JSON list of N, CA and C in Angstrom, two decimals:
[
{"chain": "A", "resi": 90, "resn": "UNK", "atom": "N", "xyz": [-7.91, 5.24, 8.36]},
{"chain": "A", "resi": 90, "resn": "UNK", "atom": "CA", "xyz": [-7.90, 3.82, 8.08]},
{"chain": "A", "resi": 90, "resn": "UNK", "atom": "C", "xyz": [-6.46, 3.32, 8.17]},
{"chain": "A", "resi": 91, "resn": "UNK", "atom": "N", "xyz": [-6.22, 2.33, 8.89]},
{"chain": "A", "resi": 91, "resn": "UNK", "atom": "CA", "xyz": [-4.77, 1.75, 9.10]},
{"chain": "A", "resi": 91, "resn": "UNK", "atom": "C", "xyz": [-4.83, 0.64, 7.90]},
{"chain": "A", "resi": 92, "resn": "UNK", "atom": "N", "xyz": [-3.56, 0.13, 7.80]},
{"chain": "A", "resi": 92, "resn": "UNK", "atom": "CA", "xyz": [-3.41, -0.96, 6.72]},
{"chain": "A", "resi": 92, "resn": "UNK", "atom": "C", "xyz": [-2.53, -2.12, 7.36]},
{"chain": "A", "resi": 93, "resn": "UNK", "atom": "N", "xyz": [-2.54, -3.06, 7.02]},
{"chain": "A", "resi": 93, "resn": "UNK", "atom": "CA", "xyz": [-1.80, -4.34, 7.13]},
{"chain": "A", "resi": 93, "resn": "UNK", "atom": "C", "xyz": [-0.61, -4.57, 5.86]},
{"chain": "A", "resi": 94, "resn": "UNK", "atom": "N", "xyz": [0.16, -5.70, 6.49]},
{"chain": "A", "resi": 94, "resn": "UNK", "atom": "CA", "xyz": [0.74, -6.20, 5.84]},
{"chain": "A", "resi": 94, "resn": "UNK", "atom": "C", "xyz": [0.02, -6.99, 4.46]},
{"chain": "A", "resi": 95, "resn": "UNK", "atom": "N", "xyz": [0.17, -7.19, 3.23]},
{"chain": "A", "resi": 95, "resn": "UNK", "atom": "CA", "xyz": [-0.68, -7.60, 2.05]},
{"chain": "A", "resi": 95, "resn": "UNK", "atom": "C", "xyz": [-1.93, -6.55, 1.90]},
{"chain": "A", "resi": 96, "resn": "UNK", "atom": "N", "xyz": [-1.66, -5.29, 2.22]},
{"chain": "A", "resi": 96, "resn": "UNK", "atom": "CA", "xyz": [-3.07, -4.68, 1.66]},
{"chain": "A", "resi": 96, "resn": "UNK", "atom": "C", "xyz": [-2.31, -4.48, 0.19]},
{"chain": "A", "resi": 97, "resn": "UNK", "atom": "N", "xyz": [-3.08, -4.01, -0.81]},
{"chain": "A", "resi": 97, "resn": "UNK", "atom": "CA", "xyz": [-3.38, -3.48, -1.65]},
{"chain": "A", "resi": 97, "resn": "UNK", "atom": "C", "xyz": [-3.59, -1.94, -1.50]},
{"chain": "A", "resi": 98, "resn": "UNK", "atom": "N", "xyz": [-2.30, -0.99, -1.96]},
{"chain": "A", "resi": 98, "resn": "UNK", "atom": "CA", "xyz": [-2.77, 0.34, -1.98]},
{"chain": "A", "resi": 98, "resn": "UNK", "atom": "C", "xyz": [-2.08, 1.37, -3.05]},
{"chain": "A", "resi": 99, "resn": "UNK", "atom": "N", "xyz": [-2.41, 2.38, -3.30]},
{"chain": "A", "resi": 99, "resn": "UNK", "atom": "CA", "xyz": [-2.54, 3.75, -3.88]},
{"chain": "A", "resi": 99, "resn": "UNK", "atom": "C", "xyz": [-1.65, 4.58, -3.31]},
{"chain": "A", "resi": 100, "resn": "UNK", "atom": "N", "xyz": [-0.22, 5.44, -3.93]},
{"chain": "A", "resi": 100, "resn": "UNK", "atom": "CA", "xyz": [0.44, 5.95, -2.87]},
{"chain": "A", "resi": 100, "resn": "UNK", "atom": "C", "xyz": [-0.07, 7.29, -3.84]},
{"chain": "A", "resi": 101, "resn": "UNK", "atom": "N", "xyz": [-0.48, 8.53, -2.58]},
{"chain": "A", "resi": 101, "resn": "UNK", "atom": "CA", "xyz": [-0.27, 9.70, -3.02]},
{"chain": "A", "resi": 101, "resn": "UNK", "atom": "C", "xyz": [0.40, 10.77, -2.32]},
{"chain": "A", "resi": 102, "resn": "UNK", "atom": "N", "xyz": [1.49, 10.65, -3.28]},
{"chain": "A", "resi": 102, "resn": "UNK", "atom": "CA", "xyz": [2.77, 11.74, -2.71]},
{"chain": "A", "resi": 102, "resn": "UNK", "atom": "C", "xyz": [3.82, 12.32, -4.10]},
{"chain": "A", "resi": 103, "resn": "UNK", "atom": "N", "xyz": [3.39, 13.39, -4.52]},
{"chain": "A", "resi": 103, "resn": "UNK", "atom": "CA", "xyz": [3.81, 13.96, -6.06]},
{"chain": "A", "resi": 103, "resn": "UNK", "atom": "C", "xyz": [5.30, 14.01, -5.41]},
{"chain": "A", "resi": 104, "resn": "UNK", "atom": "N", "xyz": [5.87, 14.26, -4.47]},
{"chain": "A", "resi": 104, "resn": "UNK", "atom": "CA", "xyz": [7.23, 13.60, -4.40]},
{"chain": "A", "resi": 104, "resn": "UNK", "atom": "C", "xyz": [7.87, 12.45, -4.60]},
{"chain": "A", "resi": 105, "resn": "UNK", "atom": "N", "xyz": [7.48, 10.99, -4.88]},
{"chain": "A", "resi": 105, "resn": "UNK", "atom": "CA", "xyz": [7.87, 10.14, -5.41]},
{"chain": "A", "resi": 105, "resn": "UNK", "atom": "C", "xyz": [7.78, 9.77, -6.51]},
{"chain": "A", "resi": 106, "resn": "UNK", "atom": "N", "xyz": [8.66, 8.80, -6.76]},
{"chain": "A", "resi": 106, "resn": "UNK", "atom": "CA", "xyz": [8.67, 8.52, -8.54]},
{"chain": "A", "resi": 106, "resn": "UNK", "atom": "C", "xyz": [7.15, 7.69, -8.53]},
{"chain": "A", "resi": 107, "resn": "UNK", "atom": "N", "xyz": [6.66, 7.08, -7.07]},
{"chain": "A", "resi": 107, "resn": "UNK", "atom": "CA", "xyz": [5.75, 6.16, -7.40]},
{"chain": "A", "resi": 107, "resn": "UNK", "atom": "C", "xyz": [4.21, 6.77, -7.28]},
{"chain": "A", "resi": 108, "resn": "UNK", "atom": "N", "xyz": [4.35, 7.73, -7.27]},
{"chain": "A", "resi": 108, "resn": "UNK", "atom": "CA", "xyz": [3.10, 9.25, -6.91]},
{"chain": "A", "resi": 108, "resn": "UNK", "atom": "C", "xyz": [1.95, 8.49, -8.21]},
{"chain": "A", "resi": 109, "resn": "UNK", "atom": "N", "xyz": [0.88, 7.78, -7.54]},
{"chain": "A", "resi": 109, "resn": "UNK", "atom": "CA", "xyz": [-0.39, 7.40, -7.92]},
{"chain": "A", "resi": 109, "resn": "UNK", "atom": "C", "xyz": [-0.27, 5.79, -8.58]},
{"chain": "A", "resi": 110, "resn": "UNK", "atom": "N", "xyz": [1.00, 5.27, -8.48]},
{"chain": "A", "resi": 110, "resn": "UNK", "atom": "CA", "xyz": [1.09, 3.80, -8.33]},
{"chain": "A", "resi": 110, "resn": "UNK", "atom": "C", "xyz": [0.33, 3.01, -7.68]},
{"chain": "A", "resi": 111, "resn": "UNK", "atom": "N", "xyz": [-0.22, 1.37, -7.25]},
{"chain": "A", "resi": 111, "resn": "UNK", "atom": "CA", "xyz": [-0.79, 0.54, -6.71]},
{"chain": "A", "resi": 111, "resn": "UNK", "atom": "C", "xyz": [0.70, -0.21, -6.79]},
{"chain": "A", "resi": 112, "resn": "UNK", "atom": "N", "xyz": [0.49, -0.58, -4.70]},
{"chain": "A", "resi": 112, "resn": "UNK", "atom": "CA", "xyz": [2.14, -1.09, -4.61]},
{"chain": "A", "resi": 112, "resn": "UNK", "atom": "C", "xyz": [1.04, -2.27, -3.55]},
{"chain": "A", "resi": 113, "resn": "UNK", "atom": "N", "xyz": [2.15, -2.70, -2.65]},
{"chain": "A", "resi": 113, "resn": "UNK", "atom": "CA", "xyz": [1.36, -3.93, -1.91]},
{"chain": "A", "resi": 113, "resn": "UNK", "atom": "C", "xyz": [2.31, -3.40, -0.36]},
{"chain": "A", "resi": 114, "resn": "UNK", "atom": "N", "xyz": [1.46, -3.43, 0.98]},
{"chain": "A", "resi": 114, "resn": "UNK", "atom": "CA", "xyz": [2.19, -3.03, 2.07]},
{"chain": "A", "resi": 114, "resn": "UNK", "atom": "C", "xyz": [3.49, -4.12, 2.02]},
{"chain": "A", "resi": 115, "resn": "UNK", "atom": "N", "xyz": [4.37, -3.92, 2.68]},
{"chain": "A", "resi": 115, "resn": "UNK", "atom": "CA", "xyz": [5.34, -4.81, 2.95]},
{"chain": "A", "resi": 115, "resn": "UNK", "atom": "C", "xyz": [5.87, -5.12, 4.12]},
{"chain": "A", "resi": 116, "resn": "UNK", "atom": "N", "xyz": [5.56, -3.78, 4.78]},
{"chain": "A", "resi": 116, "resn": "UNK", "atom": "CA", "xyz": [6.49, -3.40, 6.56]},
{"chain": "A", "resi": 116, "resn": "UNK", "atom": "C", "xyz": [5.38, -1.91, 7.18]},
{"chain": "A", "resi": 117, "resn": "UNK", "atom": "N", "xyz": [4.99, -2.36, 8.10]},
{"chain": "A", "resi": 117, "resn": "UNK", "atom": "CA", "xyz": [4.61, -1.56, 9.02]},
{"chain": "A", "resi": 117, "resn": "UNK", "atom": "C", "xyz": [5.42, -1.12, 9.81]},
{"chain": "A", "resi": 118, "resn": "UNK", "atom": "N", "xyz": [5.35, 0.14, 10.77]},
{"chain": "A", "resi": 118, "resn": "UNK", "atom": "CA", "xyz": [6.32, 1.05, 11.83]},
{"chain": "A", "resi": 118, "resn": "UNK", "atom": "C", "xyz": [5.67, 1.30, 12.53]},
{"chain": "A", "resi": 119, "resn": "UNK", "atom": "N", "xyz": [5.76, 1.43, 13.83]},
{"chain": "A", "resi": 119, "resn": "UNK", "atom": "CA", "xyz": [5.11, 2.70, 14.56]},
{"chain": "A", "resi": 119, "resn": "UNK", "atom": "C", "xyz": [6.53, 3.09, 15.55]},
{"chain": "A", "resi": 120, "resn": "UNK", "atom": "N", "xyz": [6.36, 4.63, 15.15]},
{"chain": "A", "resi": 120, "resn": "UNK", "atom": "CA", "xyz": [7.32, 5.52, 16.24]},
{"chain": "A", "resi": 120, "resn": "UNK", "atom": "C", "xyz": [7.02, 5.71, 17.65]},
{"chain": "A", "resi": 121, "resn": "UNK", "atom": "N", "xyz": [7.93, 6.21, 18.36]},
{"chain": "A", "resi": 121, "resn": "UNK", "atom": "CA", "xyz": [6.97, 6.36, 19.46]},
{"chain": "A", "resi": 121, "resn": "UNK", "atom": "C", "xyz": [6.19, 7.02, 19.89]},
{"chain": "A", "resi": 122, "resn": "UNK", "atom": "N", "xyz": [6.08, 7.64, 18.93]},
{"chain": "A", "resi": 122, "resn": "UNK", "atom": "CA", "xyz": [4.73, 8.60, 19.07]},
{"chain": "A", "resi": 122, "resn": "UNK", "atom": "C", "xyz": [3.43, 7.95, 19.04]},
{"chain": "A", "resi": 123, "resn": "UNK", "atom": "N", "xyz": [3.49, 6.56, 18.58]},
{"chain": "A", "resi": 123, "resn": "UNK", "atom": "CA", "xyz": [2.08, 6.18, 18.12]},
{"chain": "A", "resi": 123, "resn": "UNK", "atom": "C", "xyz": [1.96, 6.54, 16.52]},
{"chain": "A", "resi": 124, "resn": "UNK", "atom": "N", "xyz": [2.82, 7.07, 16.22]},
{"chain": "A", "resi": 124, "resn": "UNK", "atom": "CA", "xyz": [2.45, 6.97, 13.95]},
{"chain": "A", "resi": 124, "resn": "UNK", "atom": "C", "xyz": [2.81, 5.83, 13.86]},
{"chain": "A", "resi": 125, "resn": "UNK", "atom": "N", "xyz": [1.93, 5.85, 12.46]},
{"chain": "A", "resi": 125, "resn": "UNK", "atom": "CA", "xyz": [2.40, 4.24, 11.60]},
{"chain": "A", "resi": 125, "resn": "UNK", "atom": "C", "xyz": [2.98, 5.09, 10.90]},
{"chain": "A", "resi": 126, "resn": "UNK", "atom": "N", "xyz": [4.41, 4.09, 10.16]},
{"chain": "A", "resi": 126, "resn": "UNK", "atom": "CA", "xyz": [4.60, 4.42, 8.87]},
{"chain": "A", "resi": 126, "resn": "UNK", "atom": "C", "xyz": [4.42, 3.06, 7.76]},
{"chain": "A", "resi": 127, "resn": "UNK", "atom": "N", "xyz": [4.85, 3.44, 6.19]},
{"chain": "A", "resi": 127, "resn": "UNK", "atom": "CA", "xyz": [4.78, 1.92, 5.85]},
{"chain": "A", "resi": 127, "resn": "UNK", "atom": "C", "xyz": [5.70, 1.57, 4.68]},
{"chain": "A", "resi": 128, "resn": "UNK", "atom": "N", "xyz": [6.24, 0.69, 4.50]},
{"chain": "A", "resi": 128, "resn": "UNK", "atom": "CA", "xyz": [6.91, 0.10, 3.40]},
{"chain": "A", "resi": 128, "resn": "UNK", "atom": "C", "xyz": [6.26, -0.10, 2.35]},
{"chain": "A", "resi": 129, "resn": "UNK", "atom": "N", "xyz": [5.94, 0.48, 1.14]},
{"chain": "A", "resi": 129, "resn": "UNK", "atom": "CA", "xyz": [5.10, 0.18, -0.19]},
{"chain": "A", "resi": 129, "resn": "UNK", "atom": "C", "xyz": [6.13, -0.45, -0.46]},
{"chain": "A", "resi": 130, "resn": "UNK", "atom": "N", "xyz": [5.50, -2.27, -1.38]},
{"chain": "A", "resi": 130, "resn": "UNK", "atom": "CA", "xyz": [6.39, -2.43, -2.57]},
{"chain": "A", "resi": 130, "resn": "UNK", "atom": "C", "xyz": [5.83, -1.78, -3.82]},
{"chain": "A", "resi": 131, "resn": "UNK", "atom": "N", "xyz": [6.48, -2.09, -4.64]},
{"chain": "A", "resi": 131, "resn": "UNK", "atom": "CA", "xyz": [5.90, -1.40, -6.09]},
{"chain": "A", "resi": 131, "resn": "UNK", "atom": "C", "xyz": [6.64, -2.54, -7.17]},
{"chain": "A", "resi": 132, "resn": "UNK", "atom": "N", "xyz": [6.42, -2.57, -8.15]},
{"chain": "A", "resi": 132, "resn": "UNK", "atom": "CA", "xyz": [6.86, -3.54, -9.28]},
{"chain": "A", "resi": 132, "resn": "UNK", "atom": "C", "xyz": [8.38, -2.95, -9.75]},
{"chain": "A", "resi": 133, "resn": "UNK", "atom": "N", "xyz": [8.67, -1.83, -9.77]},
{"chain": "A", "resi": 133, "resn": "UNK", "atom": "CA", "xyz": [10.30, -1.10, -9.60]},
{"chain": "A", "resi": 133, "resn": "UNK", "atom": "C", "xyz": [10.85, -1.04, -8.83]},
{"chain": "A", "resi": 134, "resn": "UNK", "atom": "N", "xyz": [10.54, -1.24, -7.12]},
{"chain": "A", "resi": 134, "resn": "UNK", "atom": "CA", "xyz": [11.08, -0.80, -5.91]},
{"chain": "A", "resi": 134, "resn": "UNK", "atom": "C", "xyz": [10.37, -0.63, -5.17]},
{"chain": "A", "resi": 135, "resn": "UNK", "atom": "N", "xyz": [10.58, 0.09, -4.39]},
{"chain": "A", "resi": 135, "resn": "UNK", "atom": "CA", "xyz": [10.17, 0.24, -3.13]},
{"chain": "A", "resi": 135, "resn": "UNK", "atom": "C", "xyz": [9.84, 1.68, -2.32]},
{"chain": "A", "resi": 136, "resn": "UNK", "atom": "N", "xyz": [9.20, 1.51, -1.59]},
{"chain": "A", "resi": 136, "resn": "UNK", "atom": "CA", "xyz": [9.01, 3.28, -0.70]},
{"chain": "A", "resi": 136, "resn": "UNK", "atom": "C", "xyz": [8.81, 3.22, 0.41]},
{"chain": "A", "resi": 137, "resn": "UNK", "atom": "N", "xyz": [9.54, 3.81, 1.72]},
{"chain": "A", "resi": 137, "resn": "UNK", "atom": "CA", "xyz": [9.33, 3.53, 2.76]},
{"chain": "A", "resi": 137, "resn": "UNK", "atom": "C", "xyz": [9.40, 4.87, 3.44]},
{"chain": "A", "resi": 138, "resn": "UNK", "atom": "N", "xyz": [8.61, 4.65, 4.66]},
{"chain": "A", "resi": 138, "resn": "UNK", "atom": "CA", "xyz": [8.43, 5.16, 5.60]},
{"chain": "A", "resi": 138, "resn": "UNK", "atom": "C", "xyz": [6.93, 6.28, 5.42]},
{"chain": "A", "resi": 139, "resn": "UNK", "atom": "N", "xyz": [6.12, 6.08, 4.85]},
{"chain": "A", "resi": 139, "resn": "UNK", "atom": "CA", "xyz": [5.08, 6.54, 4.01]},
{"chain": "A", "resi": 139, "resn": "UNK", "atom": "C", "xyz": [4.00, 6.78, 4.97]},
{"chain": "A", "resi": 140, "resn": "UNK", "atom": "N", "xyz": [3.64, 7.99, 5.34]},
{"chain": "A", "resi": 140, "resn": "UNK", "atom": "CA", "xyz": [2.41, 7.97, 6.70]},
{"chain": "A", "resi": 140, "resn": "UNK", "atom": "C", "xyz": [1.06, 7.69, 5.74]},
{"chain": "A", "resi": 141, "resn": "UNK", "atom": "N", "xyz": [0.12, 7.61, 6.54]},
{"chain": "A", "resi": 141, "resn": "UNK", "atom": "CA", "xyz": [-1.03, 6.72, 6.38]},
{"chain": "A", "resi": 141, "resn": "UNK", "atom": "C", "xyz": [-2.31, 7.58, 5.65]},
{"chain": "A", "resi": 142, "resn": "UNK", "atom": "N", "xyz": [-1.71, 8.69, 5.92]},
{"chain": "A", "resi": 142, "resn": "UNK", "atom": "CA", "xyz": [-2.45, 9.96, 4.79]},
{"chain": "A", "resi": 142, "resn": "UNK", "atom": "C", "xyz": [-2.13, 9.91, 3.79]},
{"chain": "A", "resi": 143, "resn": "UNK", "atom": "N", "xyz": [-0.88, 9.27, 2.72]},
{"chain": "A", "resi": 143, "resn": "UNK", "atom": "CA", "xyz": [-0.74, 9.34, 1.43]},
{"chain": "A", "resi": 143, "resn": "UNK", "atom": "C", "xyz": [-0.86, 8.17, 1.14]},
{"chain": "A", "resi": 144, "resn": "UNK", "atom": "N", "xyz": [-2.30, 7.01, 1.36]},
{"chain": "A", "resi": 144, "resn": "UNK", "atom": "CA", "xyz": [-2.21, 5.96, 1.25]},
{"chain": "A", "resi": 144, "resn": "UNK", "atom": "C", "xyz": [-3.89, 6.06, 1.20]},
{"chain": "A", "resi": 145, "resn": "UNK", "atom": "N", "xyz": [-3.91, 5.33, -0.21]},
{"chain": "A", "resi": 145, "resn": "UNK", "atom": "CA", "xyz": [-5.27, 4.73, -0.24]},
{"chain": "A", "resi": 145, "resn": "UNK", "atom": "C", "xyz": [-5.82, 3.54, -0.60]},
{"chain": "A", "resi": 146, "resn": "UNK", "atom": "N", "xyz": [-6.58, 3.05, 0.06]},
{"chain": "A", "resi": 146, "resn": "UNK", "atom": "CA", "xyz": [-7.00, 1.51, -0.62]},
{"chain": "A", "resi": 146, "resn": "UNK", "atom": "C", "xyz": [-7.19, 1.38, -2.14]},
{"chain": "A", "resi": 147, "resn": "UNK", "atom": "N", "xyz": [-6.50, 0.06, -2.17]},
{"chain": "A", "resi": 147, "resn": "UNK", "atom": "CA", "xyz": [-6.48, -0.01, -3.95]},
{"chain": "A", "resi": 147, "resn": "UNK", "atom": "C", "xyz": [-7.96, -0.87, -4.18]},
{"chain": "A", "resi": 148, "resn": "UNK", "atom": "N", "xyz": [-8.51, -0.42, -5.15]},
{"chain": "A", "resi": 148, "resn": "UNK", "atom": "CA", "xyz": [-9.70, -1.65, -5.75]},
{"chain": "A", "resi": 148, "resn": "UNK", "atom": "C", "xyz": [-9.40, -1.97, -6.38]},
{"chain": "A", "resi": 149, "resn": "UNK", "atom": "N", "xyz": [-9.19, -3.51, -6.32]},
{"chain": "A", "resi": 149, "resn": "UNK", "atom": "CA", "xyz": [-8.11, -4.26, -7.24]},
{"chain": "A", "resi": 149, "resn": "UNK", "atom": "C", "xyz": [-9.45, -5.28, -7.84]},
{"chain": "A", "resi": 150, "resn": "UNK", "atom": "N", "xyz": [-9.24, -5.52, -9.25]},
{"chain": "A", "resi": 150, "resn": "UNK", "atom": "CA", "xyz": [-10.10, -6.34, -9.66]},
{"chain": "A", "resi": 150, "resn": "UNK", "atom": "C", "xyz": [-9.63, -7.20, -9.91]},
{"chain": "A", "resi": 151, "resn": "UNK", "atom": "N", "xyz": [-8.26, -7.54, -9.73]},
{"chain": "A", "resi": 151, "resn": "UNK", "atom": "CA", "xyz": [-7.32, -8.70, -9.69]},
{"chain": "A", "resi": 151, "resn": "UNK", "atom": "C", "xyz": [-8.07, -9.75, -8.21]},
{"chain": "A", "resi": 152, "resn": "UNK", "atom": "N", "xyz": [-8.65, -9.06, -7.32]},
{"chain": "A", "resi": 152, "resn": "UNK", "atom": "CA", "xyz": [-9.34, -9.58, -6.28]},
{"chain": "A", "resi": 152, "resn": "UNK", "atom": "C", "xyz": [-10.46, -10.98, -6.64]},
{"chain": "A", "resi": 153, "resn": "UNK", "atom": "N", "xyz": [-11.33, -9.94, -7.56]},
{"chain": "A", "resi": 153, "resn": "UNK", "atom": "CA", "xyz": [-12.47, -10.66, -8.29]},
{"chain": "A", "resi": 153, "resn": "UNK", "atom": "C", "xyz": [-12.10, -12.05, -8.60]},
{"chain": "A", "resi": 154, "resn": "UNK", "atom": "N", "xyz": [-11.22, -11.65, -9.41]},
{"chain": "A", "resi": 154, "resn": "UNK", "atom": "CA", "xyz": [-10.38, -12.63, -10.14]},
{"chain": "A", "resi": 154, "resn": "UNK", "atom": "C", "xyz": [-10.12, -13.78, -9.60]},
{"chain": "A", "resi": 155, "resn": "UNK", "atom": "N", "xyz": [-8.85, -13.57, -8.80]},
{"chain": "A", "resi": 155, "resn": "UNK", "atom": "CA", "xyz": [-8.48, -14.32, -7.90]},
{"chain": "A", "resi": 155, "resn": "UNK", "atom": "C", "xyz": [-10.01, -15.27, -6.82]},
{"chain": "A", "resi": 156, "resn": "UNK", "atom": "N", "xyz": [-10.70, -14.28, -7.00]},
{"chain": "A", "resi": 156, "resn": "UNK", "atom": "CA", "xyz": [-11.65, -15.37, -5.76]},
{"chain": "A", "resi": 156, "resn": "UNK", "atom": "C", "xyz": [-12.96, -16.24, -7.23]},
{"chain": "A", "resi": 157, "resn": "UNK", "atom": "N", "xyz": [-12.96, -15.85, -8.27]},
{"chain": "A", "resi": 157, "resn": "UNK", "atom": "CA", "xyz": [-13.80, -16.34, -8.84]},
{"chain": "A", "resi": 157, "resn": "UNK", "atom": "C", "xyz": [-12.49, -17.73, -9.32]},
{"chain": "A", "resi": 158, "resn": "UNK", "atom": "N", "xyz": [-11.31, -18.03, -9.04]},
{"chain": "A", "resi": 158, "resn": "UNK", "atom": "CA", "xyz": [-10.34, -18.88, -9.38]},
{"chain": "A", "resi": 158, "resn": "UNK", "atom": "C", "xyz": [-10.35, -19.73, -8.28]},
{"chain": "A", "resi": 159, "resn": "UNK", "atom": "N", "xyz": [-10.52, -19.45, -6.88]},
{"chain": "A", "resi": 159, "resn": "UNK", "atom": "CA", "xyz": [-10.57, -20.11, -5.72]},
{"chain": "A", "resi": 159, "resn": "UNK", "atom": "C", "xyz": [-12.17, -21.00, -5.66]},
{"chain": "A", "resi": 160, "resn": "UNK", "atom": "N", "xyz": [-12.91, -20.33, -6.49]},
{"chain": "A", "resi": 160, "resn": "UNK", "atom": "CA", "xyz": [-14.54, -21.35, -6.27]},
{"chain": "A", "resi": 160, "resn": "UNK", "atom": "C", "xyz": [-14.04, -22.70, -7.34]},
{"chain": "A", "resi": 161, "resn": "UNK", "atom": "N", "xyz": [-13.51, -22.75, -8.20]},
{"chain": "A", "resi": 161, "resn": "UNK", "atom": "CA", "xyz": [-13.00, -23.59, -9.71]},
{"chain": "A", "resi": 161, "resn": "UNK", "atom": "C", "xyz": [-12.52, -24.89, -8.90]}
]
């Protein structure tokens, strides 16, 4: 699964301080190989260059939220 800019995601990588955080994409890459990499923000900082295997969609119920605020 690839991600966009404004996804909502899950970083898992027990090497970072942000290992099982929900950050928001910020910056996409691709090398020339054809990898993505990606810029997590996070509410402390930041993480970059993050391949697409230590990344999972966040279920954000802040979503809900937000769209039961947009019908109002």
């Amino acid at each position: 699964m690839s991600f966009e800019e404004d996804d909502r995601v899950v970083l898992h990588d027990e090497h970072s301080e942000f290992d099982g955080e929900t950050g928001t994409v910020s910056q996409t890459m691709e090398s020339m190989f054809g990898d993505v990499t990606y810029t997590i923000s996070f509410d402390d900082g930041q993480e970059a260059g993050v391949p697409e295997d230590d990344l999972e969609a966040a279920d954000d119920v802040d979503e809900e939220t937000d769209a039961d605020a947009d019908e109002e």
